[in-house]
mmCIF file of N, CA and C in Angstrom:
data_model
loop_
_atom_site.group_PDB
_atom_site.id
_atom_site.type_symbol
_atom_site.label_atom_id
_atom_site.label_comp_id
_atom_site.label_asym_id
_atom_site.label_seq_id
_atom_site.Cartn_x
_atom_site.Cartn_y
_atom_site.Cartn_z
ATOM 1 N N ARG A 1 1.044 -1.238 0.362
ATOM 2 C CA ARG A 1 -0.187 0.385 0.249
ATOM 3 C C ARG A 1 1.041 0.977 0.147
ATOM 4 N N PRO A 2 0.600 2.158 -0.557
ATOM 5 C CA PRO A 2 1.292 3.287 -0.890
ATOM 6 C C PRO A 2 1.483 4.012 0.395
ATOM 7 N N ARG A 3 2.172 4.935 0.721
ATOM 8 C CA ARG A 3 2.251 6.134 1.853
ATOM 9 C C ARG A 3 1.778 7.301 1.206
ATOM 10 N N PRO A 4 0.968 8.054 1.509
ATOM 11 C CA PRO A 4 0.892 9.837 0.930
ATOM 12 C C PRO A 4 1.964 10.864 1.040
ATOM 13 N N ALA A 5 2.404 11.412 0.556
ATOM 14 C CA ALA A 5 3.237 12.414 -0.087
ATOM 15 C C ALA A 5 3.230 13.130 1.319
ATOM 16 N N PRO A 6 4.703 13.278 1.874
ATOM 17 C CA PRO A 6 5.038 13.991 2.727
ATOM 18 C C PRO A 6 4.184 15.482 2.045
ATOM 19 N N ALA A 7 4.139 16.228 3.952
ATOM 20 C CA ALA A 7 3.613 17.873 3.080
ATOM 21 C C ALA A 7 4.207 18.705 2.369
ATOM 22 N N SER A 8 5.424 18.475 2.538
ATOM 23 C CA SER A 8 6.161 18.951 2.172
ATOM 24 C C SER A 8 6.445 18.609 0.532
ATOM 25 N N GLN A 9 5.969 17.892 0.009
ATOM 26 C CA GLN A 9 5.647 17.391 -1.589
ATOM 27 C C GLN A 9 4.279 17.625 -1.960
ATOM 28 N N HIS A 10 3.515 18.172 -0.629
ATOM 29 C CA HIS A 10 2.209 17.923 -1.470
ATOM 30 C C HIS A 10 1.936 19.063 -2.707
ATOM 31 N N PRO A 11 1.261 18.843 -3.885
ATOM 32 C CA PRO A 11 1.022 19.322 -5.125
ATOM 33 C C PRO A 11 0.515 20.621 -4.497
ATOM 34 N N ARG A 12 -0.773 20.903 -3.559
ATOM 35 C CA ARG A 12 -1.310 21.710 -3.260
ATOM 36 C C ARG A 12 -0.823 22.637 -2.490
ATOM 37 N N ARG A 13 -0.349 24.039 -2.883
ATOM 38 C CA ARG A 13 -0.028 25.081 -1.409
ATOM 39 C C ARG A 13 -0.813 26.025 -1.305
ATOM 40 N N PRO A 14 -1.293 26.527 0.396
ATOM 41 C CA PRO A 14 -2.107 28.007 0.353
ATOM 42 C C PRO A 14 -2.294 28.740 -0.304
ATOM 43 N N ARG A 15 -2.963 29.322 -0.675
ATOM 44 C CA ARG A 15 -3.031 30.669 -1.616
ATOM 45 C C ARG A 15 -2.180 31.842 -0.350
ATOM 46 N N PHE A 16 -2.619 32.162 0.245
ATOM 47 C CA PHE A 16 -1.733 33.000 1.006
ATOM 48 C C PHE A 16 -1.975 32.455 2.423
ATOM 49 N N PRO A 17 0.125 32.465 2.358
ATOM 50 C CA PRO A 17 0.691 31.666 3.618
ATOM 51 C C PRO A 17 0.517 32.464 4.906
ATOM 52 N N PRO A 18 1.007 31.965 6.016
ATOM 53 C CA PRO A 18 0.919 32.710 7.536
ATOM 54 C C PRO A 18 2.018 33.732 6.873
ATOM 55 N N LEU A 19 1.993 34.647 7.957
ATOM 56 C CA LEU A 19 2.558 36.175 7.940
ATOM 57 C C LEU A 19 4.148 35.440 8.568
ATOM 58 N N TRP A 20 4.240 34.308 9.019
ATOM 59 C CA TRP A 20 5.779 33.999 9.222
ATOM 60 C C TRP A 20 6.343 33.497 8.346
ATOM 61 N N VAL A 21 5.573 33.234 7.053
ATOM 62 C CA VAL A 21 6.111 32.778 6.703
ATOM 63 C C VAL A 21 6.359 33.992 4.986
ATOM 64 N N MET A 22 5.747 34.700 4.850
ATOM 65 C CA MET A 22 5.667 35.607 3.832
ATOM 66 C C MET A 22 7.044 36.491 3.730
ATOM 67 N N SER A 23 6.796 36.799 2.716
ATOM 68 C CA SER A 23 8.624 38.338 2.812
ATOM 69 C C SER A 23 7.505 39.393 3.166
ATOM 70 N N SER A 24 8.494 39.948 3.456
ATOM 71 C CA SER A 24 8.131 41.747 4.105
ATOM 72 C C SER A 24 7.384 42.340 3.447
ATOM 73 N N LEU A 25 7.732 42.748 1.956
ATOM 74 C CA LEU A 25 7.172 43.360 0.548
ATOM 75 C C LEU A 25 5.909 42.363 0.551
ATOM 76 N N ALA A 26 5.270 41.116 0.351
ATOM 77 C CA ALA A 26 4.068 40.421 0.270
ATOM 78 C C ALA A 26 3.317 41.263 1.799
ATOM 79 N N ILE A 27 3.426 41.204 2.749
ATOM 80 C CA ILE A 27 2.934 41.567 4.147
ATOM 81 C C ILE A 27 2.429 43.077 3.694
ATOM 82 N N TYR A 28 3.395 44.317 3.682
ATOM 83 C CA TYR A 28 3.321 45.239 3.564
ATOM 84 C C TYR A 28 2.384 45.125 2.101
ATOM 85 N N GLY A 29 2.498 45.003 1.065
ATOM 86 C CA GLY A 29 1.749 45.203 -0.116
ATOM 87 C C GLY A 29 -0.076 44.797 0.318
ATOM 88 N N ARG A 30 0.115 43.058 0.830
ATOM 89 C CA ARG A 30 -1.326 43.154 1.546
ATOM 90 C C ARG A 30 -1.391 44.032 2.490
ATOM 91 N N PHE A 31 -1.824 44.545 3.573
ATOM 92 C CA PHE A 31 -1.759 45.798 4.566
ATOM 93 C C PHE A 31 -1.733 47.031 3.475
ATOM 94 N N TRP A 32 -0.876 47.390 2.509
ATOM 95 C CA TRP A 32 -1.599 48.413 1.861
ATOM 96 C C TRP A 32 -2.772 48.839 0.978
ATOM 97 N N CYS A 33 -2.771 47.209 0.758
ATOM 98 C CA CYS A 33 -4.514 47.082 0.075
ATOM 99 C C CYS A 33 -5.502 47.345 0.432
ATOM 100 N N LEU A 34 -5.499 46.694 1.906
ATOM 101 C CA LEU A 34 -6.606 46.315 2.784
ATOM 102 C C LEU A 34 -6.516 48.217 3.620
ATOM 103 N N HIS A 35 -5.810 48.673 3.026
ATOM 104 C CA HIS A 35 -6.103 50.144 3.317
ATOM 105 C C HIS A 35 -6.509 50.661 2.161
ATOM 106 N N GLN A 36 -6.154 50.696 1.000
ATOM 107 C CA GLN A 36 -6.358 51.522 -0.028
ATOM 108 C C GLN A 36 -8.057 50.810 -0.219
ATOM 109 N N ALA A 37 -8.410 49.585 0.560
ATOM 110 C CA ALA A 37 -9.567 49.330 -0.073
ATOM 111 C C ALA A 37 -10.681 49.700 0.923
ATOM 112 N N VAL A 38 -11.175 50.398 2.103
ATOM 113 C CA VAL A 38 -11.594 50.684 3.014
ATOM 114 C C VAL A 38 -12.554 51.844 2.630
ATOM 115 N N PRO A 39 -11.553 52.995 1.652
ATOM 116 C CA PRO A 39 -13.185 53.487 1.143
ATOM 117 C C PRO A 39 -13.909 52.986 0.227
ATOM 118 N N PHE A 40 -13.228 52.285 -0.457
ATOM 119 C CA PHE A 40 -14.580 51.771 -1.773
ATOM 120 C C PHE A 40 -15.352 49.819 -0.828
ATOM 121 N N VAL A 41 -14.557 49.970 0.176
ATOM 122 C CA VAL A 41 -16.203 49.371 1.050
ATOM 123 C C VAL A 41 -16.798 49.950 1.869
ATOM 124 N N ASP A 42 -16.443 51.266 2.543
ATOM 125 C CA ASP A 42 -17.736 52.227 2.478
ATOM 126 C C ASP A 42 -18.657 52.647 1.782
ATOM 127 N N LYS A 43 -18.086 53.286 0.325
ATOM 128 C CA LYS A 43 -18.842 53.141 -1.024
ATOM 129 C C LYS A 43 -20.128 51.807 -0.505
ATOM 130 N N VAL A 44 -19.371 51.016 -1.054
ATOM 131 C CA VAL A 44 -20.072 50.050 -1.761
ATOM 132 C C VAL A 44 -21.523 49.794 -0.511
ATOM 133 N N LEU A 45 -20.765 49.566 0.790
ATOM 134 C CA LEU A 45 -21.855 49.333 1.675
ATOM 135 C C LEU A 45 -22.411 50.015 2.030
ATOM 136 N N GLY A 46 -22.693 52.177 1.498
ATOM 137 C CA GLY A 46 -23.149 53.001 1.663
ATOM 138 C C GLY A 46 -23.353 54.117 2.778
ATOM 139 N N LEU A 47 -22.020 53.505 3.484
ATOM 140 C CA LEU A 47 -21.676 54.214 4.977
ATOM 141 C C LEU A 47 -20.727 55.304 4.302
ATOM 142 N N ALA A 48 -21.151 56.204 5.186
ATOM 143 C CA ALA A 48 -20.158 58.225 5.378
ATOM 144 C C ALA A 48 -19.210 57.600 5.098
ATOM 145 N N GLY A 49 -17.906 57.117 5.215
ATOM 146 C CA GLY A 49 -16.698 56.724 4.736
ATOM 147 C C GLY A 49 -16.025 57.600 6.201
ATOM 148 N N ALA A 50 -14.280 58.045 5.678
ATOM 149 C CA ALA A 50 -13.870 58.126 6.602
ATOM 150 C C ALA A 50 -14.221 60.352 6.164
ATOM 151 N N MET A 51 -13.664 61.073 6.786
ATOM 152 C CA MET A 51 -13.452 62.111 6.472
ATOM 153 C C MET A 51 -12.359 62.678 5.791
ATOM 154 N N ASP A 52 -11.151 61.931 5.710
ATOM 155 C CA ASP A 52 -10.198 62.230 5.525
ATOM 156 C C ASP A 52 -9.693 61.839 4.052
ATOM 157 N N ASN A 53 -10.510 61.037 3.457
ATOM 158 C CA ASN A 53 -10.540 60.548 1.908
ATOM 159 C C ASN A 53 -11.479 61.347 0.897
ATOM 160 N N ARG A 54 -11.135 61.600 -0.678
ATOM 161 C CA ARG A 54 -11.954 62.247 -1.336
ATOM 162 C C ARG A 54 -13.075 61.134 -1.616
ATOM 163 N N PRO A 55 -14.199 61.672 -1.984
ATOM 164 C CA PRO A 55 -15.164 61.106 -3.029
ATOM 165 C C PRO A 55 -14.446 60.215 -3.915
ATOM 166 N N LEU A 56 -15.093 59.460 -4.023
ATOM 167 C CA LEU A 56 -14.658 58.181 -5.528
ATOM 168 C C LEU A 56 -15.142 58.757 -6.113
ATOM 169 N N GLY A 57 -14.966 58.158 -7.343
ATOM 170 C CA GLY A 57 -15.428 58.190 -8.454
ATOM 171 C C GLY A 57 -15.756 57.532 -9.676
ATOM 172 N N HIS A 58 -15.757 56.968 -10.502
ATOM 173 C CA HIS A 58 -15.912 55.923 -11.310
ATOM 174 C C HIS A 58 -14.663 55.824 -11.813
ATOM 175 N N THR A 59 -13.946 56.591 -12.298
ATOM 176 C CA THR A 59 -12.435 56.277 -12.848
ATOM 177 C C THR A 59 -11.795 55.412 -11.329
ATOM 178 N N ASP A 60 -11.528 55.907 -10.250
ATOM 179 C CA ASP A 60 -11.445 54.587 -9.494
ATOM 180 C C ASP A 60 -11.279 53.272 -9.180
ATOM 181 N N PHE A 61 -13.047 53.508 -9.316
ATOM 182 C CA PHE A 61 -13.485 51.660 -9.443
ATOM 183 C C PHE A 61 -12.939 51.093 -11.045
ATOM 184 N N LEU A 62 -12.604 51.492 -11.755
ATOM 185 C CA LEU A 62 -12.597 51.096 -13.379
ATOM 186 C C LEU A 62 -10.893 51.116 -13.057
ATOM 187 N N PHE A 63 -9.413 51.640 -12.862
ATOM 188 C CA PHE A 63 -8.564 51.760 -12.398
ATOM 189 C C PHE A 63 -8.022 51.369 -10.690
ATOM 190 N N ARG A 64 -8.396 51.970 -10.302
ATOM 191 C CA ARG A 64 -7.900 51.396 -8.672
ATOM 192 C C ARG A 64 -8.158 49.770 -8.365
ATOM 193 N N VAL A 65 -9.470 49.696 -8.607
ATOM 194 C CA VAL A 65 -9.750 48.923 -7.383
ATOM 195 C C VAL A 65 -9.148 46.967 -8.434
ATOM 196 N N PRO A 66 -9.556 47.381 -9.215
ATOM 197 C CA PRO A 66 -8.872 45.726 -10.262
ATOM 198 C C PRO A 66 -7.756 45.757 -9.652
ATOM 199 N N ILE A 67 -6.569 46.697 -9.593
ATOM 200 C CA ILE A 67 -5.088 46.617 -9.337
ATOM 201 C C ILE A 67 -5.005 46.091 -7.894
ATOM 202 N N LEU A 68 -5.309 46.754 -7.230
ATOM 203 C CA LEU A 68 -5.524 46.437 -5.658
ATOM 204 C C LEU A 68 -6.143 44.787 -5.895
ATOM 205 N N PHE A 69 -7.085 44.330 -6.519
ATOM 206 C CA PHE A 69 -7.320 42.988 -6.314
ATOM 207 C C PHE A 69 -5.826 41.901 -6.608
ATOM 208 N N LEU A 70 -5.535 42.516 -7.608
ATOM 209 C CA LEU A 70 -4.433 41.938 -8.510
ATOM 210 C C LEU A 70 -2.993 41.778 -6.949
ATOM 211 N N ALA A 71 -2.543 43.608 -7.042
ATOM 212 C CA ALA A 71 -1.674 43.434 -6.038
ATOM 213 C C ALA A 71 -2.077 42.425 -4.650
ATOM 214 N N PHE A 72 -3.081 42.250 -4.036
ATOM 215 C CA PHE A 72 -3.261 41.353 -2.816
ATOM 216 C C PHE A 72 -3.693 39.901 -3.125
ATOM 217 N N ILE A 73 -3.805 39.437 -3.980
ATOM 218 C CA ILE A 73 -3.059 38.404 -4.445
ATOM 219 C C ILE A 73 -1.480 38.171 -5.006
ATOM 220 N N PHE A 74 -1.561 38.835 -5.770
ATOM 221 C CA PHE A 74 0.026 38.739 -5.896
ATOM 222 C C PHE A 74 0.832 39.931 -5.547
ATOM 223 N N PRO A 75 1.068 40.229 -4.239
ATOM 224 C CA PRO A 75 1.947 41.034 -3.390
ATOM 225 C C PRO A 75 3.628 40.997 -4.040
ATOM 226 N N HIS A 76 4.099 40.382 -5.453
ATOM 227 C CA HIS A 76 4.981 41.030 -6.191
ATOM 228 C C HIS A 76 5.435 42.576 -6.398
ATOM 229 N N THR A 77 6.710 42.997 -6.542
ATOM 230 C CA THR A 77 7.488 44.202 -6.630
ATOM 231 C C THR A 77 6.662 44.783 -7.752
ATOM 232 N N LYS A 78 6.793 44.198 -9.169
ATOM 233 C CA LYS A 78 6.120 45.213 -10.175
ATOM 234 C C LYS A 78 4.671 45.795 -10.339
ATOM 235 N N ILE A 79 4.005 44.998 -9.900
ATOM 236 C CA ILE A 79 2.414 45.052 -9.318
ATOM 237 C C ILE A 79 2.502 45.886 -8.221
ATOM 238 N N LEU A 80 2.753 45.955 -7.453
ATOM 239 C CA LEU A 80 3.200 46.891 -6.639
ATOM 240 C C LEU A 80 3.229 48.211 -6.644
ATOM 241 N N MET A 81 4.185 48.624 -7.287
ATOM 242 C CA MET A 81 5.102 49.601 -8.736
ATOM 243 C C MET A 81 3.229 49.813 -9.287
ATOM 244 N N VAL A 82 3.136 49.164 -10.185
ATOM 245 C CA VAL A 82 1.883 50.123 -10.826
ATOM 246 C C VAL A 82 1.009 50.449 -9.881
ATOM 247 N N ALA A 83 0.573 49.557 -8.707
ATOM 248 C CA ALA A 83 -0.603 50.085 -7.631
ATOM 249 C C ALA A 83 -0.391 51.302 -7.680
ATOM 250 N N HIS A 84 0.828 51.694 -7.133
ATOM 251 C CA HIS A 84 1.743 52.354 -6.611
ATOM 252 C C HIS A 84 1.627 53.870 -7.859
ATOM 253 N N VAL A 85 1.519 53.741 -8.412
ATOM 254 C CA VAL A 85 2.274 55.044 -9.975
ATOM 255 C C VAL A 85 0.513 55.599 -9.803
ATOM 256 N N VAL A 86 -0.163 54.290 -10.029
ATOM 257 C CA VAL A 86 -2.289 54.238 -10.282
ATOM 258 C C VAL A 86 -2.641 55.605 -9.363
ATOM 259 N N ASN A 87 -1.759 55.302 -8.740
ATOM 260 C CA ASN A 87 -2.466 55.904 -6.754
ATOM 261 C C ASN A 87 -1.881 57.561 -6.758
ATOM 262 N N ILE A 88 -0.318 57.153 -7.352
ATOM 263 C CA ILE A 88 -0.169 58.629 -7.469
ATOM 264 C C ILE A 88 -0.888 59.634 -8.122
ATOM 265 N N VAL A 89 -0.918 58.601 -9.855
ATOM 266 C CA VAL A 89 -1.850 59.753 -10.833
ATOM 267 C C VAL A 89 -3.175 60.173 -10.398
ATOM 268 N N SER A 90 -3.697 59.086 -9.473
ATOM 269 C CA SER A 90 -4.642 59.637 -8.642
ATOM 270 C C SER A 90 -4.504 60.862 -8.351
ATOM 271 N N TRP A 91 -4.219 60.366 -7.360
ATOM 272 C CA TRP A 91 -3.672 61.799 -6.116
ATOM 273 C C TRP A 91 -3.323 63.332 -6.878
ATOM 274 N N ALA A 92 -2.583 63.035 -8.132
ATOM 275 C CA ALA A 92 -2.000 64.147 -9.172
ATOM 276 C C ALA A 92 -3.728 65.200 -9.331
ATOM 277 N N PHE A 93 -4.412 64.346 -9.964
ATOM 278 C CA PHE A 93 -5.309 64.274 -10.499
ATOM 279 C C PHE A 93 -6.240 65.435 -9.791
ATOM 280 N N TRP A 94 -6.384 64.782 -8.095
ATOM 281 C CA TRP A 94 -7.074 65.081 -7.901
ATOM 282 C C TRP A 94 -6.545 66.264 -6.622
ATOM 283 N N MET A 95 -5.197 66.470 -6.738
ATOM 284 C CA MET A 95 -4.173 67.299 -6.007
ATOM 285 C C MET A 95 -4.596 68.674 -5.389
ATOM 286 N N PRO A 96 -5.930 69.295 -5.788
ATOM 287 C CA PRO A 96 -6.525 70.836 -5.548
ATOM 288 C C PRO A 96 -7.784 70.401 -4.242
ATOM 289 N N ARG A 97 -7.936 68.894 -4.561
ATOM 290 C CA ARG A 97 -9.054 68.845 -3.383
ATOM 291 C C ARG A 97 -8.358 67.699 -2.603
ATOM 292 N N VAL A 98 -7.558 67.625 -2.294
ATOM 293 C CA VAL A 98 -7.162 66.597 -1.636
ATOM 294 C C VAL A 98 -7.596 66.951 0.136
ATOM 295 N N TRP A 99 -7.218 65.948 1.074
ATOM 296 C CA TRP A 99 -6.566 66.543 2.160
ATOM 297 C C TRP A 99 -4.783 66.228 2.705
ATOM 298 N N ASP A 100 -4.835 66.831 3.394
ATOM 299 C CA ASP A 100 -3.382 66.318 4.152
ATOM 300 C C ASP A 100 -2.472 64.911 4.293
ATOM 301 N N TYR A 101 -3.977 64.664 5.078
ATOM 302 C CA TYR A 101 -3.999 63.145 5.038
ATOM 303 C C TYR A 101 -2.765 62.135 3.852
ATOM 304 N N MET A 102 -3.832 62.492 2.749
ATOM 305 C CA MET A 102 -3.646 62.158 1.498
ATOM 306 C C MET A 102 -2.193 62.353 0.783
ATOM 307 N N CYS A 103 -1.610 63.749 1.118
ATOM 308 C CA CYS A 103 -0.684 63.960 0.683
ATOM 309 C C CYS A 103 0.464 63.080 1.663
ATOM 310 N N TRP A 104 0.272 63.490 3.024
ATOM 311 C CA TRP A 104 1.262 62.149 3.044
ATOM 312 C C TRP A 104 1.225 60.283 2.738
ATOM 313 N N CYS A 105 -0.322 60.427 2.566
ATOM 314 C CA CYS A 105 0.038 59.136 2.100
ATOM 315 C C CYS A 105 0.553 58.715 0.652
ATOM 316 N N ALA A 106 0.709 59.730 -0.487
ATOM 317 C CA ALA A 106 0.899 59.646 -1.467
ATOM 318 C C ALA A 106 2.501 60.356 -1.553
ATOM 319 N N LEU A 107 3.268 61.288 -0.324
ATOM 320 C CA LEU A 107 4.463 61.007 -0.415
ATOM 321 C C LEU A 107 4.924 59.445 -0.061
ATOM 322 N N THR A 108 4.525 58.738 0.492
ATOM 323 C CA THR A 108 5.201 57.478 1.074
ATOM 324 C C THR A 108 4.502 56.660 -0.259
ATOM 325 N N GLU A 109 4.026 56.728 -1.266
ATOM 326 C CA GLU A 109 3.622 55.964 -2.285
ATOM 327 C C GLU A 109 5.571 56.307 -2.722
ATOM 328 N N ILE A 110 5.365 57.652 -3.087
ATOM 329 C CA ILE A 110 6.790 58.723 -4.321
ATOM 330 C C ILE A 110 8.170 57.479 -3.620
ATOM 331 N N VAL A 111 7.830 57.381 -2.067
ATOM 332 C CA VAL A 111 9.034 56.866 -2.353
ATOM 333 C C VAL A 111 9.130 55.395 -2.133
ATOM 334 N N PHE A 112 8.427 54.968 -2.376
ATOM 335 C CA PHE A 112 8.044 53.596 -2.390
ATOM 336 C C PHE A 112 8.367 53.538 -3.935
ATOM 337 N N VAL A 113 7.901 54.371 -4.855
ATOM 338 C CA VAL A 113 8.150 54.185 -6.358
ATOM 339 C C VAL A 113 9.933 54.412 -6.465
ATOM 340 N N VAL A 114 10.437 55.101 -5.817
ATOM 341 C CA VAL A 114 11.868 55.536 -6.340
ATOM 342 C C VAL A 114 12.292 54.992 -5.776
#
C-alpha cells in the first residue's frame, strides 16, 4: 500500500501563507491593499466613510480596484509598483481637492516608487 506524500511535497499550497512565512514586501503589499480598499468598502456599503478621503469616482473603480485585487493576490514588486503609480496619478489628478492626510500617503507611495 503506497504511503501519502509528505506535506512538503504536496502539490497544493495554501494561497495565502501565514505571516511568518511571507516576505516583508508581501506583508506590506497586502496591508497596503487593505488600507486602500477601505474607502471602496465604505462606498459599496453606503456608509459615510472617513472624512480624510476624497469622494470616489467611476475612474477609481475602473482603475484602482482591479489593480488592488491583483496586488493583494500577487504582492510582487512590479504589481505593487504599478498600483502605487496608479494611486499617485489619481492623487495628482485630484490634487487641489485632497486632504493633508492624502498628501502624506502620496509621499509614502512616491518613496516606494523611487
